Amino acid sequence: MGQAARDAAELLGQARRVVIFTGAGMSAESGVPTFRDALTGLWRQFDAQALATPDAFRADPALVWGWYEWRRATVRQARPNAGHVAVAAIEARVPSSVLVTQNVDDLHERAGSAAPVHLHGSLFAPHCSGCAQPAPVPDLTEEPAEGRRIPPPRCARCSAAVRPGVVWFGEALPTEALEAAVEAASTCDLLLTVGTSGLVYPAAEIPQVAARLGAAVIQVNPEETPLDRVADVNLRGPAARVLPALVDAAWDRPHGA
Ligand code: BV8
Ligand code: ZN
């Protein structure tokens, strides 16, 4: 085990208050494309930042709703990976832990994380674009083939179009979630950032708040990101391999290690 992994294990083993901050790379090994890779098939010719916007939904609701239905179907078929399970293990062991995710899938919940803070909403919380009333998640009538336009359902109360329950570019993050994330990052002694490109704001501020206020920062990512400069320890590798090894080294020190 390299020095970086030993340093990370030391930091995690001693942590009293940890924030785990995750991005789309967390779900990559579950077969859920990362945000930048989620544009295949019909949506290939779009840029995520153009499709994940209120304007795109207004212009062509069926195109955007179809993309989210396809992504929801992908998540339903996926299973949490060993990285998600390791995150839940960290939450169980560190006295005070807060999981903050940018992901809109439910894989953290399905791996046992009780209450992730969803900064960018969820694929499983559609609501009315008019009166904001929560709407039921459409059950799978048929496999939304990659690239089908699907007209969004109508709101039972005001019959406006139902929209995905995610935060689009140009939209404010849910105040409660952002405040909880900033509060946790301001008071933690360790922040573990996993699988995020650190490009989207204000979410990308969270690790920087922790670092500024004296927390140690560990990054898990196979590639370099802007967060390299705030990380004390960089573990270069995929979450589903790195996180279980980190948990073992921090607490269960396998015999003879
Ligand atoms: C707002 C939900 C204002 C939707 C998402 C110029 C400068 C600064 C900011 C801006 C700017 N121009 C515009 C802005 C603001 C904009 C922004 O930050 N733009 C960026 C692109 C510059 N932000 C916004 O618009 C935000 N709102 O600012 O509102 C406002 C304020 C008040 C009142 C009104 C308005 C809203 C942003 C939220 C957008 N919604 N998601 C959906 O999912 O469809 S963002 C989306 O992309 C994800 O949720 C995620 O947060 C983000 C980035 O994705 P990542 O999770 O990082 O994934 P990514 O694909 O990027 O990278 C994957 C990483 O995993 C990579 O690093 C890869 O190496 C790694 N990886 C791969 N495999 C693995 C792995 N890691 C580990 N293991 C592996 N196996
Ligand atoms: Zn309504």
PDB file of C-alpha atoms and ligand atoms in Angstrom, residues 21-30 33-38 48-49 51-53 67-68 71 81 101-105 119-123 164-173 194-204 219-226 237-242, ligand 1:
ATOM      1  CA  PHE A  21     -18.833  14.488  -1.004  1.00  0.00           C
ATOM      2  CA  THR A  22     -19.689  12.468  -4.111  1.00  0.00           C
ATOM      3  CA  GLY A  23     -20.162  13.039  -7.841  1.00  0.00           C
ATOM      4  CA  ALA A  24     -21.121  10.958 -10.853  1.00  0.00           C
ATOM      5  CA  GLY A  25     -17.870   8.942 -10.741  1.00  0.00           C
ATOM      6  CA  MET A  26     -19.295   7.265  -7.619  1.00  0.00           C
ATOM      7  CA  SER A  27     -21.905   5.509  -9.783  1.00  0.00           C
ATOM      8  CA  ALA A  28     -19.729   4.888 -12.860  1.00  0.00           C
ATOM      9  CA  GLU A  29     -18.856   1.322 -11.804  1.00  0.00           C
ATOM     10  CA  SER A  30     -22.569   0.616 -11.362  1.00  0.00           C
ATOM     11  CA  PRO A  33     -22.877   7.032 -17.104  1.00  0.00           C
ATOM     12  CA  THR A  34     -21.219  10.073 -15.561  1.00  0.00           C
ATOM     13  CA  PHE A  35     -22.917  13.367 -16.234  1.00  0.00           C
ATOM     14  CA  ARG A  36     -20.667  14.114 -19.177  1.00  0.00           C
ATOM     15  CA  ASP A  37     -21.056  10.602 -20.579  1.00  0.00           C
ATOM     16  CA  ALA A  38     -24.851  10.500 -20.168  1.00  0.00           C
ATOM     17  CA  ALA A  48     -25.460  18.310 -21.003  1.00  0.00           C
ATOM     18  CA  GLN A  49     -25.345  21.904 -19.946  1.00  0.00           C
ATOM     19  CA  LEU A  51     -30.165  19.819 -22.140  1.00  0.00           C
ATOM     20  CA  ALA A  52     -30.238  20.060 -18.317  1.00  0.00           C
ATOM     21  CA  THR A  53     -31.887  23.510 -18.400  1.00  0.00           C
ATOM     22  CA  TRP A  67     -33.731  11.753 -21.400  1.00  0.00           C
ATOM     23  CA  TYR A  68     -34.575  11.659 -17.704  1.00  0.00           C
ATOM     24  CA  ARG A  71     -31.561   7.852 -17.126  1.00  0.00           C
ATOM     25  CA  ASN A  81     -21.204  -0.820  -6.194  1.00  0.00           C
ATOM     26  CA  THR A 101     -24.024  14.085  -3.130  1.00  0.00           C
ATOM     27  CA  GLN A 102     -24.338  15.842  -6.458  1.00  0.00           C
ATOM     28  CA  ASN A 103     -25.827  12.678  -7.906  1.00  0.00           C
ATOM     29  CA  VAL A 104     -29.486  12.382  -8.766  1.00  0.00           C
ATOM     30  CA  ASP A 105     -29.533   8.574  -8.556  1.00  0.00           C
ATOM     31  CA  LEU A 119     -27.561  19.126  -3.741  1.00  0.00           C
ATOM     32  CA  HIS A 120     -28.931  18.630  -7.261  1.00  0.00           C
ATOM     33  CA  GLY A 121     -32.196  16.847  -6.519  1.00  0.00           C
ATOM     34  CA  SER A 122     -33.227  13.356  -7.539  1.00  0.00           C
ATOM     35  CA  LEU A 123     -34.456  11.405 -10.543  1.00  0.00           C
ATOM     36  CA  PRO A 164     -37.776  16.059 -13.371  1.00  0.00           C
ATOM     37  CA  GLY A 165     -36.972  16.743  -9.690  1.00  0.00           C
ATOM     38  CA  VAL A 166     -33.405  17.799 -10.459  1.00  0.00           C
ATOM     39  CA  VAL A 167     -31.660  21.184 -10.293  1.00  0.00           C
ATOM     40  CA  TRP A 168     -31.007  22.439 -13.814  1.00  0.00           C
ATOM     41  CA  PHE A 169     -28.247  24.810 -14.870  1.00  0.00           C
ATOM     42  CA  GLY A 170     -29.330  28.333 -14.037  1.00  0.00           C
ATOM     43  CA  GLU A 171     -31.558  27.113 -11.197  1.00  0.00           C
ATOM     44  CA  ALA A 172     -30.836  27.709  -7.529  1.00  0.00           C
ATOM     45  CA  LEU A 173     -29.892  24.718  -5.404  1.00  0.00           C
ATOM     46  CA  VAL A 194     -15.148  10.991  -4.541  1.00  0.00           C
ATOM     47  CA  GLY A 195     -15.762  10.948  -8.288  1.00  0.00           C
ATOM     48  CA  THR A 196     -16.442  14.556  -9.061  1.00  0.00           C
ATOM     49  CA  SER A 197     -14.903  16.791 -11.700  1.00  0.00           C
ATOM     50  CA  GLY A 198     -15.246  19.757  -9.331  1.00  0.00           C
ATOM     51  CA  LEU A 199     -16.449  21.978 -12.176  1.00  0.00           C
ATOM     52  CA  VAL A 200     -20.029  22.769 -11.255  1.00  0.00           C
ATOM     53  CA  TYR A 201     -20.800  25.534  -8.788  1.00  0.00           C
ATOM     54  CA  PRO A 202     -21.837  26.192  -6.105  1.00  0.00           C
ATOM     55  CA  ALA A 203     -21.465  22.437  -5.262  1.00  0.00           C
ATOM     56  CA  ALA A 204     -17.744  22.543  -6.086  1.00  0.00           C
ATOM     57  CA  GLN A 219      -9.749  12.962  -3.053  1.00  0.00           C
ATOM     58  CA  VAL A 220     -10.622   9.693  -4.839  1.00  0.00           C
ATOM     59  CA  ASN A 221     -10.648  10.063  -8.627  1.00  0.00           C
ATOM     60  CA  PRO A 222      -8.855   8.229 -11.463  1.00  0.00           C
ATOM     61  CA  GLU A 223      -8.130  11.597 -13.092  1.00  0.00           C
ATOM     62  CA  GLU A 224      -6.722  14.946 -12.062  1.00  0.00           C
ATOM     63  CA  THR A 225      -9.347  17.589 -11.199  1.00  0.00           C
ATOM     64  CA  PRO A 226      -9.322  21.206  -9.974  1.00  0.00           C
ATOM     65  CA  GLY A 237      -8.184   5.212  -8.804  1.00  0.00           C
ATOM     66  CA  PRO A 238     -11.790   4.049  -9.181  1.00  0.00           C
ATOM     67  CA  ALA A 239     -14.103   4.408  -6.196  1.00  0.00           C
ATOM     68  CA  ALA A 240     -15.257   0.782  -6.103  1.00  0.00           C
ATOM     69  CA  ARG A 241     -11.653  -0.375  -5.618  1.00  0.00           C
ATOM     70  CA  VAL A 242     -10.135   2.485  -3.613  1.00  0.00           C
TER      71      VAL A 242
HETATM   72  C1  BV8 B   1     -26.688  28.239 -10.295  1.00  0.00           C
HETATM   73  C2  BV8 B   1     -28.595  17.782 -12.064  1.00  0.00           C
HETATM   74  C3  BV8 B   1     -27.559  30.427 -10.040  1.00  0.00           C
HETATM   75  C4  BV8 B   1     -29.162  17.710 -13.437  1.00  0.00           C
HETATM   76  C5  BV8 B   1     -26.575  19.137 -12.284  1.00  0.00           C
HETATM   77  C6  BV8 B   1     -19.264  30.222 -14.948  1.00  0.00           C
HETATM   78  C7  BV8 B   1     -18.459  30.090 -13.832  1.00  0.00           C
HETATM   79  C8  BV8 B   1     -18.959  29.527 -12.644  1.00  0.00           C
HETATM   80  C9  BV8 B   1     -20.278  29.086 -12.584  1.00  0.00           C
HETATM   81  C10 BV8 B   1     -21.064  29.210 -13.703  1.00  0.00           C
HETATM   82  C11 BV8 B   1     -20.572  29.778 -14.880  1.00  0.00           C
HETATM   83  N1  BV8 B   1     -21.565  29.746 -15.788  1.00  0.00           N
HETATM   84  C12 BV8 B   1     -22.650  29.199 -15.242  1.00  0.00           C
HETATM   85  C13 BV8 B   1     -22.367  28.893 -13.971  1.00  0.00           C
HETATM   86  C14 BV8 B   1     -23.245  28.301 -12.983  1.00  0.00           C
HETATM   87  C15 BV8 B   1     -23.395  26.806 -13.252  1.00  0.00           C
HETATM   88  C16 BV8 B   1     -22.051  26.138 -13.353  1.00  0.00           C
HETATM   89  O1  BV8 B   1     -21.392  25.872 -12.365  1.00  0.00           O
HETATM   90  N2  BV8 B   1     -21.641  25.848 -14.606  1.00  0.00           N
HETATM   91  C17 BV8 B   1     -20.371  25.190 -14.791  1.00  0.00           C
HETATM   92  C18 BV8 B   1     -20.498  24.151 -15.898  1.00  0.00           C
HETATM   93  C19 BV8 B   1     -19.325  26.243 -15.136  1.00  0.00           C
HETATM   94  N3  BV8 B   1     -24.086  26.307 -12.099  1.00  0.00           N
HETATM   95  C20 BV8 B   1     -25.432  26.371 -12.079  1.00  0.00           C
HETATM   96  O2  BV8 B   1     -26.118  26.748 -13.005  1.00  0.00           O
HETATM   97  C21 BV8 B   1     -26.062  25.968 -10.761  1.00  0.00           C
HETATM   98  N4  BV8 B   1     -27.030  26.964 -10.412  1.00  0.00           N
HETATM   99  O3  BV8 B   1     -25.567  28.651 -10.368  1.00  0.00           O
HETATM  100  O4  BV8 B   1     -27.781  29.034 -10.113  1.00  0.00           O
HETATM  101  C22 BV8 B   1     -28.725  30.951  -9.344  1.00  0.00           C
HETATM  102  C23 BV8 B   1     -28.586  31.373  -8.016  1.00  0.00           C
HETATM  103  C24 BV8 B   1     -29.696  31.901  -7.381  1.00  0.00           C
HETATM  104  C25 BV8 B   1     -30.928  31.965  -8.036  1.00  0.00           C
HETATM  105  C26 BV8 B   1     -31.053  31.486  -9.346  1.00  0.00           C
HETATM  106  C27 BV8 B   1     -29.955  30.970 -10.007  1.00  0.00           C
HETATM  107  C28 BV8 B   1     -26.804  24.654 -10.886  1.00  0.00           C
HETATM  108  C29 BV8 B   1     -25.841  23.543 -11.171  1.00  0.00           C
HETATM  109  C30 BV8 B   1     -26.564  22.211 -11.064  1.00  0.00           C
HETATM  110  C31 BV8 B   1     -26.737  21.594 -12.439  1.00  0.00           C
HETATM  111  N5  BV8 B   1     -27.289  20.237 -12.312  1.00  0.00           N
HETATM  112  N6  BV8 B   1     -27.138  17.928 -12.124  1.00  0.00           N
HETATM  113  C32 BV8 B   1     -28.870  16.385 -14.097  1.00  0.00           C
HETATM  114  O5  BV8 B   1     -28.223  15.529 -13.485  1.00  0.00           O
HETATM  115  O6  BV8 B   1     -29.317  16.218 -15.237  1.00  0.00           O
HETATM  116  S1  BV8 B   1     -24.895  19.221 -12.413  1.00  0.00           S
HETATM  117  C33 BV8 B   1     -24.240  17.722 -12.910  1.00  0.00           C
HETATM  118  O7  BV8 B   1     -22.940  17.955 -13.356  1.00  0.00           O
HETATM  119  C34 BV8 B   1     -24.021  16.742 -11.789  1.00  0.00           C
HETATM  120  O8  BV8 B   1     -25.047  16.745 -10.847  1.00  0.00           O
HETATM  121  C35 BV8 B   1     -22.723  17.162 -11.173  1.00  0.00           C
HETATM  122  O9  BV8 B   1     -22.934  18.012 -10.092  1.00  0.00           O
HETATM  123  C36 BV8 B   1     -22.100  18.013 -12.229  1.00  0.00           C
HETATM  124  C37 BV8 B   1     -20.733  17.556 -12.568  1.00  0.00           C
HETATM  125  O10 BV8 B   1     -20.833  16.249 -12.732  1.00  0.00           O
HETATM  126  P1  BV8 B   1     -19.870  15.285 -11.808  1.00  0.00           P
HETATM  127  O11 BV8 B   1     -20.714  14.684 -10.767  1.00  0.00           O
HETATM  128  O12 BV8 B   1     -18.651  15.994 -11.357  1.00  0.00           O
HETATM  129  O13 BV8 B   1     -19.587  14.279 -12.876  1.00  0.00           O
HETATM  130  P2  BV8 B   1     -18.727  14.535 -14.119  1.00  0.00           P
HETATM  131  O14 BV8 B   1     -19.327  13.735 -15.193  1.00  0.00           O
HETATM  132  O15 BV8 B   1     -18.515  15.996 -14.326  1.00  0.00           O
HETATM  133  O16 BV8 B   1     -17.329  13.948 -13.671  1.00  0.00           O
HETATM  134  C38 BV8 B   1     -17.248  12.627 -13.207  1.00  0.00           C
HETATM  135  C39 BV8 B   1     -15.962  12.524 -12.428  1.00  0.00           C
HETATM  136  O17 BV8 B   1     -15.867  11.180 -11.964  1.00  0.00           O
HETATM  137  C40 BV8 B   1     -14.740  12.786 -13.277  1.00  0.00           C
HETATM  138  O18 BV8 B   1     -13.837  13.590 -12.544  1.00  0.00           O
HETATM  139  C41 BV8 B   1     -14.147  11.378 -13.500  1.00  0.00           C
HETATM  140  O19 BV8 B   1     -12.728  11.411 -13.560  1.00  0.00           O
HETATM  141  C42 BV8 B   1     -14.568  10.681 -12.262  1.00  0.00           C
HETATM  142  N7  BV8 B   1     -14.715   9.218 -12.393  1.00  0.00           N
HETATM  143  C43 BV8 B   1     -14.994   8.495 -13.511  1.00  0.00           C
HETATM  144  N8  BV8 B   1     -15.035   7.179 -13.180  1.00  0.00           N
HETATM  145  C44 BV8 B   1     -14.806   7.093 -11.840  1.00  0.00           C
HETATM  146  C45 BV8 B   1     -14.592   8.381 -11.343  1.00  0.00           C
HETATM  147  N9  BV8 B   1     -14.323   8.626 -10.046  1.00  0.00           N
HETATM  148  C46 BV8 B   1     -14.248   7.564  -9.227  1.00  0.00           C
HETATM  149  N10 BV8 B   1     -14.455   6.279  -9.620  1.00  0.00           N
HETATM  150  C47 BV8 B   1     -14.720   6.015 -10.923  1.00  0.00           C
HETATM  151  N11 BV8 B   1     -14.900   4.731 -11.320  1.00  0.00           N
END
